[in-house]
PDB file of C-alpha atoms in Angstrom:
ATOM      1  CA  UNK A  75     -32.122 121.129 -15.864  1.00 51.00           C
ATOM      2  CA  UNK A  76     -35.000 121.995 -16.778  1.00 59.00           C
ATOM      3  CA  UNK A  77     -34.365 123.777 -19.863  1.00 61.00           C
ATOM      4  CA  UNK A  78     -32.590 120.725 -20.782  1.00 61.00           C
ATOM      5  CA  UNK A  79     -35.778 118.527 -20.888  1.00 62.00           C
ATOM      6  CA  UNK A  80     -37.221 119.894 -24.042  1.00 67.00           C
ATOM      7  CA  UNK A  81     -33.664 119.746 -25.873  1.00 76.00           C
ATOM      8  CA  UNK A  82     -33.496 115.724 -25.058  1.00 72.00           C
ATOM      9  CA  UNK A  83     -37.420 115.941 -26.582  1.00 83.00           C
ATOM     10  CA  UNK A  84     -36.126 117.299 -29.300  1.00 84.00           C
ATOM     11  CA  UNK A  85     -32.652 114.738 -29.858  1.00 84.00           C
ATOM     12  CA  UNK A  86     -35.297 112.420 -29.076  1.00 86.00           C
ATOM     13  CA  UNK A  87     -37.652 113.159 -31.967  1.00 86.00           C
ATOM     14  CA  UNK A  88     -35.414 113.390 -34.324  1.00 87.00           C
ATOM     15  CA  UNK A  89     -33.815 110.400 -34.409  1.00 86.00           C
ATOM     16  CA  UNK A  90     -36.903 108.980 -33.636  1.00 83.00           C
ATOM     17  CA  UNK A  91     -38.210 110.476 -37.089  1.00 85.00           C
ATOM     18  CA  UNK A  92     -34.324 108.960 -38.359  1.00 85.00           C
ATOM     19  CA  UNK A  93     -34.533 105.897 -37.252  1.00 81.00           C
ATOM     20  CA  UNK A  94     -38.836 105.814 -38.469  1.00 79.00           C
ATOM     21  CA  UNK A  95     -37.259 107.185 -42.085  1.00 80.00           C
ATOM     22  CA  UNK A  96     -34.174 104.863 -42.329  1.00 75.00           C
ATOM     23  CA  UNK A  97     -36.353 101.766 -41.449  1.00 70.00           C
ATOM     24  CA  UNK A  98     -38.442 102.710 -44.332  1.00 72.00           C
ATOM     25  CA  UNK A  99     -35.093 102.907 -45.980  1.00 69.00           C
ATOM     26  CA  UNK A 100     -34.401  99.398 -47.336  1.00 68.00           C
ATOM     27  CA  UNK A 101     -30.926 100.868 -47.595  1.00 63.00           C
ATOM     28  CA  UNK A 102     -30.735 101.313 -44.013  1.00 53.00           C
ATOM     29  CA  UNK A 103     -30.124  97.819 -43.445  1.00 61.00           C
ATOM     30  CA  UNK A 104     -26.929  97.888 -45.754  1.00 56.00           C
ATOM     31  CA  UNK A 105     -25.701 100.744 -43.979  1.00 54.00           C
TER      32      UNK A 105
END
């Protein structure tokens, strides 16, 4: 399991940085 720690880090900072870039995004909110 844990190998599968830094994968979820990973998942986890990218859609971190997603949801960071879409709330920049005033499209986001549309979508």
């Amino acid at each position: 399991m844990n190998a599968s720690l830094p994968k979820l880090d990973d998942l986890d900072r990218a859609i971190l940085k997603t949801l960071m870039a879409d709330a920049r995004t005033p499209y986001a909110e549309m979508a």
